[in-house]
């Protein structure tokens, strides 16, 4: 190579100018050729798109139906016709539960009700109300989770009872982030909707009492019952305390509702092995009822000659008292009685 090109030596010598000019001309010509080829390809693509669209529009109604369908599919695939929002004929899957919730199509509301047990409208209203308490500051190292994602995970976990360790959904969150999300959403809901859980007063109280009276229960405020909320096995307490009669780890939630299922009182936290009687005896509901701060209406006489004040209804798990009316059990009675 050095013998063929005697001018190529060490010592910092430069190439002759004629070689530099020839190389530059070659580069320019190559660029012009590629640019012309790109224009030709774009023109051919536009011509093909117009031809496909024209074939679809000109196809006869009866003879060329099959061919028109094929041409239409080809036109949509090539981008001639805009692709509308798909209507599902089967459930589509994307990047997990959170990504599926973000998809907007004709089954969005159904998916929200299935996963979060609420409509998308209620979810958006809840998120908007809690967002100021869930905002996180953007740092140099990471971008924080958005309030919509945090609220969606907390609602999903409450709706499904899924534990932190057995997380089968995909929200793009680690275990520590999931635990913190549930705690933060709980605190924000109590802060925003704390006044929603309260005993009825004023006009609302008269409406509730009248509704129960029409059902045959004068002076009745609502009904009480307990349910189990399943939790992870406690690490710092004897596990048998949380082992309930359904052979799962849980805590008990005592809830009082009115005739429209509005929540009037909630008492949560006792271990799953506790009996309903024990829970209501330890609750603030029992304390306020015994102090006379809840049921202060005029006494009435119920069918059968029973004279009582205001009260709530309970099942046979509760003992009868002055403010809890339970059904008769194991007694043959007439339906009117």
Tab-separated table of C-alpha atoms in Angstrom:
chain	number	residue	atom	x	y	z
A	1	UNK	CA	0.000	0.000	0.000
A	2	UNK	CA	2.808	2.370	0.873
A	3	UNK	CA	4.587	1.485	-2.444
A	4	UNK	CA	1.440	2.283	-4.462
A	5	UNK	CA	0.867	5.578	-2.662
A	6	UNK	CA	4.250	7.187	-2.089
A	7	UNK	CA	2.577	10.351	-0.755
A	8	UNK	CA	1.159	8.408	2.241
A	9	UNK	CA	3.902	8.800	4.805
A	10	UNK	CA	4.107	9.459	8.473
A	11	UNK	CA	5.174	12.751	9.862
A	12	UNK	CA	1.796	14.518	9.614
A	13	UNK	CA	1.572	14.978	5.792
A	14	UNK	CA	-1.920	15.795	4.415
A	15	UNK	CA	-3.851	14.212	1.554
A	16	UNK	CA	-3.763	15.980	-1.800
A	17	UNK	CA	-6.665	18.381	-2.356
A	18	UNK	CA	-7.920	16.500	-5.410
A	19	UNK	CA	-8.669	13.439	-3.299
A	20	UNK	CA	-10.533	15.506	-0.708
A	21	UNK	CA	-12.648	17.156	-3.429
A	22	UNK	CA	-13.463	13.783	-5.023
A	23	UNK	CA	-14.594	12.366	-1.669
A	24	UNK	CA	-16.817	15.394	-1.019
A	25	UNK	CA	-18.421	15.124	-4.468
A	26	UNK	CA	-19.122	11.429	-3.882
A	27	UNK	CA	-20.816	12.144	-0.547
A	28	UNK	CA	-22.984	14.892	-2.050
A	29	UNK	CA	-24.057	12.704	-4.974
A	30	UNK	CA	-24.888	9.838	-2.600
A	31	UNK	CA	-27.049	12.177	-0.492
A	32	UNK	CA	-28.876	13.464	-3.607
A	33	UNK	CA	-29.572	9.920	-4.810
A	34	UNK	CA	-30.964	8.833	-1.417
A	35	UNK	CA	-33.090	11.968	-1.169
A	36	UNK	CA	-34.545	11.384	-4.632
A	37	UNK	CA	-35.261	7.752	-3.765
A	38	UNK	CA	-37.074	8.851	-0.593
A	39	UNK	CA	-39.255	11.265	-2.553
A	40	UNK	CA	-40.108	8.573	-5.069
A	41	UNK	CA	-40.980	6.103	-2.315
A	42	UNK	CA	-43.228	8.653	-0.581
A	43	UNK	CA	-44.988	9.458	-3.857
A	44	UNK	CA	-45.574	5.760	-4.550
A	45	UNK	CA	-46.939	5.266	-1.018
A	46	UNK	CA	-49.387	8.146	-1.419
A	47	UNK	CA	-50.470	6.836	-4.798
A	48	UNK	CA	-51.028	3.362	-3.366
A	49	UNK	CA	-53.083	4.788	-0.485
A	50	UNK	CA	-55.277	6.768	-2.878
A	51	UNK	CA	-55.754	3.705	-5.054
A	52	UNK	CA	-56.783	1.570	-2.070
A	53	UNK	CA	-59.254	4.183	-0.870
A	54	UNK	CA	-60.720	4.591	-4.350
A	55	UNK	CA	-61.189	0.833	-4.677
A	56	UNK	CA	-63.076	0.764	-1.392
A	57	UNK	CA	-65.349	3.630	-2.451
A	58	UNK	CA	-65.974	2.233	-5.942
A	59	UNK	CA	-66.665	-1.354	-4.876
A	60	UNK	CA	-70.179	-2.633	-5.919
A	61	UNK	CA	-72.667	-3.386	-3.160
A	62	UNK	CA	-73.289	-7.047	-3.933
A	63	UNK	CA	-70.675	-8.471	-6.290
A	64	UNK	CA	-67.502	-7.016	-4.831
A	65	UNK	CA	-68.463	-7.056	-1.125
A	66	UNK	CA	-65.735	-9.488	-0.078
A	67	UNK	CA	-63.081	-7.654	-2.057
A	68	UNK	CA	-64.257	-4.315	-0.603
A	69	UNK	CA	-63.867	-5.664	2.906
A	70	UNK	CA	-60.346	-6.816	2.118
A	71	UNK	CA	-59.493	-3.451	0.587
A	72	UNK	CA	-60.956	-1.638	3.606
A	73	UNK	CA	-58.841	-3.697	6.002
A	74	UNK	CA	-55.776	-2.984	3.891
A	75	UNK	CA	-56.567	0.738	3.887
A	76	UNK	CA	-56.949	0.846	7.669
A	77	UNK	CA	-53.748	-1.148	8.141
A	78	UNK	CA	-51.783	1.168	5.877
A	79	UNK	CA	-53.023	4.282	7.658
A	80	UNK	CA	-55.318	5.688	4.932
A	81	UNK	CA	-58.381	5.639	7.215
A	82	UNK	CA	-58.098	6.722	10.868
A	83	UNK	CA	-58.384	3.935	13.413
A	84	UNK	CA	-61.281	4.621	15.817
A	85	UNK	CA	-61.332	3.666	19.501
A	86	UNK	CA	-61.757	-0.139	19.499
A	87	UNK	CA	-64.926	-1.697	20.826
A	88	UNK	CA	-63.949	-4.835	22.669
A	89	UNK	CA	-65.298	-8.121	21.516
A	90	UNK	CA	-62.918	-9.704	23.969
A	91	UNK	CA	-61.144	-8.250	26.962
A	92	UNK	CA	-57.836	-6.745	25.989
A	93	UNK	CA	-54.771	-6.977	28.156
A	94	UNK	CA	-52.094	-4.322	28.421
A	95	UNK	CA	-49.479	-3.787	31.071
A	96	UNK	CA	-51.405	-4.938	34.132
A	97	UNK	CA	-54.311	-3.739	36.245
A	98	UNK	CA	-53.200	-0.114	36.417
A	99	UNK	CA	-52.603	0.126	32.669
A	100	UNK	CA	-55.978	-1.522	32.002
A	101	UNK	CA	-57.703	1.048	34.200
A	102	UNK	CA	-56.106	3.851	32.203
A	103	UNK	CA	-57.522	2.622	28.888
A	104	UNK	CA	-60.605	4.612	27.816
A	105	UNK	CA	-63.085	2.664	25.691
A	106	UNK	CA	-66.606	1.284	25.896
A	107	UNK	CA	-65.821	-1.155	28.756
A	108	UNK	CA	-63.947	1.228	31.035
A	109	UNK	CA	-66.779	1.616	33.552
A	110	UNK	CA	-67.311	-2.154	33.671
A	111	UNK	CA	-63.617	-2.704	34.379
A	112	UNK	CA	-63.663	-0.130	37.202
A	113	UNK	CA	-66.657	-1.819	38.794
A	114	UNK	CA	-64.997	-5.224	38.535
A	115	UNK	CA	-61.613	-4.180	39.939
A	116	UNK	CA	-62.445	-1.299	42.311
A	117	UNK	CA	-66.167	-1.938	43.003
A	118	UNK	CA	-67.072	1.593	41.895
A	119	UNK	CA	-67.678	3.521	38.696
A	120	UNK	CA	-64.990	5.542	36.983
A	121	UNK	CA	-66.858	8.751	37.855
A	122	UNK	CA	-66.781	7.985	41.593
A	123	UNK	CA	-63.109	7.038	41.331
A	124	UNK	CA	-62.223	10.324	39.641
A	125	UNK	CA	-64.181	12.331	42.233
A	126	UNK	CA	-62.437	10.498	45.081
A	127	UNK	CA	-59.026	10.976	43.499
A	128	UNK	CA	-59.636	14.669	42.916
A	129	UNK	CA	-60.648	15.156	46.556
A	130	UNK	CA	-57.649	13.223	47.933
A	131	UNK	CA	-55.025	14.460	45.448
A	132	UNK	CA	-53.889	17.515	47.501
A	133	UNK	CA	-53.008	15.183	50.386
A	134	UNK	CA	-51.190	12.645	48.173
A	135	UNK	CA	-48.967	14.907	46.072
A	136	UNK	CA	-45.280	14.044	46.247
A	137	UNK	CA	-42.373	16.319	45.399
A	138	UNK	CA	-40.310	15.528	42.315
A	139	UNK	CA	-36.741	14.784	43.348
A	140	UNK	CA	-33.474	14.543	41.462
A	141	UNK	CA	-33.429	10.744	41.742
A	142	UNK	CA	-36.963	9.681	40.842
A	143	UNK	CA	-40.408	10.780	39.720
A	144	UNK	CA	-43.102	10.231	42.398
A	145	UNK	CA	-46.204	8.109	41.943
A	146	UNK	CA	-49.273	9.968	40.754
A	147	UNK	CA	-52.315	10.314	43.085
A	148	UNK	CA	-54.515	8.379	40.625
A	149	UNK	CA	-52.215	5.359	40.806
A	150	UNK	CA	-51.962	5.514	44.607
A	151	UNK	CA	-55.730	5.731	45.107
A	152	UNK	CA	-56.361	2.991	42.532
A	153	UNK	CA	-54.051	0.531	44.316
A	154	UNK	CA	-55.546	1.214	47.753
A	155	UNK	CA	-59.103	0.760	46.448
A	156	UNK	CA	-58.076	-2.376	44.550
A	157	UNK	CA	-56.558	-3.931	47.662
A	158	UNK	CA	-59.623	-3.134	49.754
A	159	UNK	CA	-61.961	-4.453	47.062
A	160	UNK	CA	-60.108	-7.747	46.531
A	161	UNK	CA	-58.595	-8.377	49.965
A	162	UNK	CA	-55.253	-9.108	48.329
A	163	UNK	CA	-52.280	-9.132	50.687
A	164	UNK	CA	-49.068	-7.192	50.163
A	165	UNK	CA	-46.986	-10.357	49.740
A	166	UNK	CA	-49.405	-12.114	47.359
A	167	UNK	CA	-49.725	-9.242	44.933
A	168	UNK	CA	-50.948	-10.714	41.637
A	169	UNK	CA	-51.800	-7.373	40.033
A	170	UNK	CA	-49.407	-4.961	38.371
A	171	UNK	CA	-49.366	-1.366	39.601
A	172	UNK	CA	-45.667	-0.704	39.111
A	173	UNK	CA	-45.137	-0.385	42.867
A	174	UNK	CA	-42.852	-2.165	45.289
A	175	UNK	CA	-44.051	-3.652	48.570
A	176	UNK	CA	-42.942	-0.669	50.648
A	177	UNK	CA	-44.690	1.712	48.251
A	178	UNK	CA	-47.886	-0.357	48.386
A	179	UNK	CA	-47.937	-0.312	52.197
A	180	UNK	CA	-47.371	3.428	52.248
A	181	UNK	CA	-50.017	3.977	49.567
A	182	UNK	CA	-52.721	2.253	51.624
A	183	UNK	CA	-51.769	4.222	54.739
A	184	UNK	CA	-51.690	7.550	52.888
A	185	UNK	CA	-55.015	6.955	51.137
A	186	UNK	CA	-56.608	5.921	54.441
A	187	UNK	CA	-55.401	9.118	56.128
A	188	UNK	CA	-56.543	11.296	53.216
A	189	UNK	CA	-60.013	9.701	53.109
A	190	UNK	CA	-60.467	10.276	56.832
A	191	UNK	CA	-59.310	13.851	56.384
A	192	UNK	CA	-61.551	14.601	53.406
A	193	UNK	CA	-64.651	12.499	54.176
A	194	UNK	CA	-64.482	12.383	57.967
A	195	UNK	CA	-67.815	14.153	58.336
A	196	UNK	CA	-69.618	11.694	56.048
A	197	UNK	CA	-69.817	9.006	58.769
A	198	UNK	CA	-72.108	10.486	61.411
A	199	UNK	CA	-75.399	9.869	63.184
A	200	UNK	CA	-78.373	11.461	61.385
A	201	UNK	CA	-79.688	14.748	62.705
A	202	UNK	CA	-82.404	17.221	61.758
A	203	UNK	CA	-84.401	16.463	58.628
A	204	UNK	CA	-82.320	13.412	57.790
A	205	UNK	CA	-83.109	11.860	61.172
A	206	UNK	CA	-86.852	12.296	60.657
A	207	UNK	CA	-86.597	10.765	57.162
A	208	UNK	CA	-84.786	7.690	58.517
A	209	UNK	CA	-87.168	7.230	61.449
A	210	UNK	CA	-90.195	7.549	59.158
A	211	UNK	CA	-88.765	5.040	56.682
A	212	UNK	CA	-88.206	2.434	59.410
A	213	UNK	CA	-91.656	3.151	60.856
A	214	UNK	CA	-93.213	2.390	57.470
A	215	UNK	CA	-91.412	-0.970	57.620
A	216	UNK	CA	-92.894	-1.716	61.050
A	217	UNK	CA	-90.007	-0.519	63.231
A	218	UNK	CA	-90.932	2.816	64.876
A	219	UNK	CA	-88.098	4.829	66.447
A	220	UNK	CA	-85.487	2.666	64.711
A	221	UNK	CA	-82.272	4.332	63.534
A	222	UNK	CA	-80.554	1.521	61.642
A	223	UNK	CA	-79.031	-1.943	61.809
A	224	UNK	CA	-75.718	-3.182	63.184
A	225	UNK	CA	-73.551	-6.120	62.147
A	226	UNK	CA	-69.917	-7.167	62.024
A	227	UNK	CA	-67.753	-8.258	59.121
A	228	UNK	CA	-64.208	-9.565	58.885
A	229	UNK	CA	-61.443	-7.696	57.073
A	230	UNK	CA	-58.713	-10.106	56.058
A	231	UNK	CA	-55.162	-9.038	56.894
A	232	UNK	CA	-51.652	-10.420	56.685
A	233	UNK	CA	-50.478	-12.618	59.516
A	234	UNK	CA	-49.340	-10.427	62.379
A	235	UNK	CA	-45.614	-10.739	63.102
A	236	UNK	CA	-45.601	-9.139	66.564
A	237	UNK	CA	-48.674	-10.795	68.074
A	238	UNK	CA	-49.885	-14.376	68.581
A	239	UNK	CA	-51.364	-15.473	65.290
A	240	UNK	CA	-54.209	-17.399	66.953
A	241	UNK	CA	-55.688	-14.088	68.115
A	242	UNK	CA	-56.334	-13.085	64.500
A	243	UNK	CA	-57.447	-16.556	63.353
A	244	UNK	CA	-61.231	-16.317	62.850
A	245	UNK	CA	-63.955	-18.928	62.485
A	246	UNK	CA	-63.440	-18.972	58.721
A	247	UNK	CA	-59.818	-20.046	59.286
A	248	UNK	CA	-58.298	-16.819	58.004
A	249	UNK	CA	-56.430	-13.947	59.619
A	250	UNK	CA	-58.671	-10.927	60.044
A	251	UNK	CA	-59.780	-7.950	62.095
A	252	UNK	CA	-63.413	-7.146	62.817
A	253	UNK	CA	-65.320	-4.125	61.512
A	254	UNK	CA	-68.576	-3.252	63.282
A	255	UNK	CA	-70.802	-1.117	61.036
A	256	UNK	CA	-74.169	0.587	61.604
A	257	UNK	CA	-76.190	1.585	58.515
A	258	UNK	CA	-79.600	3.116	57.921
A	259	UNK	CA	-82.325	1.986	55.526
A	260	UNK	CA	-80.449	3.449	52.538
A	261	UNK	CA	-77.192	1.728	53.579
A	262	UNK	CA	-75.633	5.033	54.633
A	263	UNK	CA	-72.880	4.311	57.131
A	264	UNK	CA	-73.695	5.850	60.529
A	265	UNK	CA	-70.944	4.368	62.699
A	266	UNK	CA	-67.789	2.295	62.170
A	267	UNK	CA	-65.650	0.532	64.769
A	268	UNK	CA	-62.636	-1.376	63.387
A	269	UNK	CA	-59.568	-3.067	64.800
A	270	UNK	CA	-60.365	-5.912	67.154
A	271	UNK	CA	-58.912	-9.303	66.339
A	272	UNK	CA	-60.798	-11.836	64.273
A	273	UNK	CA	-61.196	-14.268	67.167
A	274	UNK	CA	-63.356	-11.800	69.161
A	275	UNK	CA	-67.110	-12.377	69.340
A	276	UNK	CA	-69.568	-9.769	68.078
A	277	UNK	CA	-70.883	-9.249	71.621
A	278	UNK	CA	-67.405	-8.497	72.907
A	279	UNK	CA	-66.745	-6.051	70.086
A	280	UNK	CA	-69.930	-4.045	70.666
A	281	UNK	CA	-69.306	-3.962	74.422
A	282	UNK	CA	-65.869	-2.430	73.803
A	283	UNK	CA	-67.016	-0.023	71.096
A	284	UNK	CA	-67.700	3.680	71.428
A	285	UNK	CA	-71.240	2.972	70.177
A	286	UNK	CA	-72.045	1.067	73.353
A	287	UNK	CA	-70.505	3.756	75.542
A	288	UNK	CA	-72.484	6.555	73.899
A	289	UNK	CA	-75.704	4.542	73.999
A	290	UNK	CA	-75.300	3.801	77.708
A	291	UNK	CA	-74.526	7.468	78.408
A	292	UNK	CA	-77.717	8.522	76.620
A	293	UNK	CA	-76.050	10.672	73.954
A	294	UNK	CA	-77.475	8.733	70.965
A	295	UNK	CA	-81.000	7.456	71.605
A	296	UNK	CA	-82.874	10.296	73.270
A	297	UNK	CA	-86.272	10.219	71.563
A	298	UNK	CA	-89.642	9.737	73.215
A	299	UNK	CA	-90.451	6.126	74.203
A	300	UNK	CA	-92.881	4.181	72.016
A	301	UNK	CA	-94.791	0.937	72.456
A	302	UNK	CA	-93.896	-1.725	69.920
A	303	UNK	CA	-96.286	-4.480	68.774
A	304	UNK	CA	-96.564	-6.988	71.600
A	305	UNK	CA	-96.615	-4.367	74.336
A	306	UNK	CA	-92.854	-3.750	74.428
A	307	UNK	CA	-92.064	-0.171	75.431
A	308	UNK	CA	-88.725	1.112	74.201
A	309	UNK	CA	-86.794	4.216	73.295
A	310	UNK	CA	-84.856	4.738	70.033
A	311	UNK	CA	-82.846	1.682	69.016
A	312	UNK	CA	-81.040	-0.209	66.271
A	313	UNK	CA	-81.635	-3.695	64.885
A	314	UNK	CA	-79.237	-6.591	65.372
A	315	UNK	CA	-79.145	-10.303	64.611
A	316	UNK	CA	-79.112	-13.188	67.082
A	317	UNK	CA	-75.374	-12.765	67.696
A	318	UNK	CA	-76.234	-9.742	69.868
A	319	UNK	CA	-77.989	-9.864	73.258
A	320	UNK	CA	-81.276	-7.952	73.553
A	321	UNK	CA	-80.975	-4.631	75.327
A	322	UNK	CA	-82.741	-1.296	75.646
A	323	UNK	CA	-81.163	-0.006	72.429
A	324	UNK	CA	-80.649	-3.237	70.405
A	325	UNK	CA	-83.706	-5.165	69.168
A	326	UNK	CA	-82.956	-8.716	68.028
A	327	UNK	CA	-85.320	-11.176	66.312
A	328	UNK	CA	-87.055	-13.968	68.194
A	329	UNK	CA	-85.340	-17.276	67.636
A	330	UNK	CA	-86.477	-20.893	67.775
A	331	UNK	CA	-90.109	-19.889	68.470
A	332	UNK	CA	-93.125	-20.747	66.318
A	333	UNK	CA	-94.983	-17.484	65.752
A	334	UNK	CA	-97.564	-16.056	63.431
A	335	UNK	CA	-96.064	-13.925	60.599
A	336	UNK	CA	-97.844	-10.814	61.926
A	337	UNK	CA	-96.200	-11.282	65.309
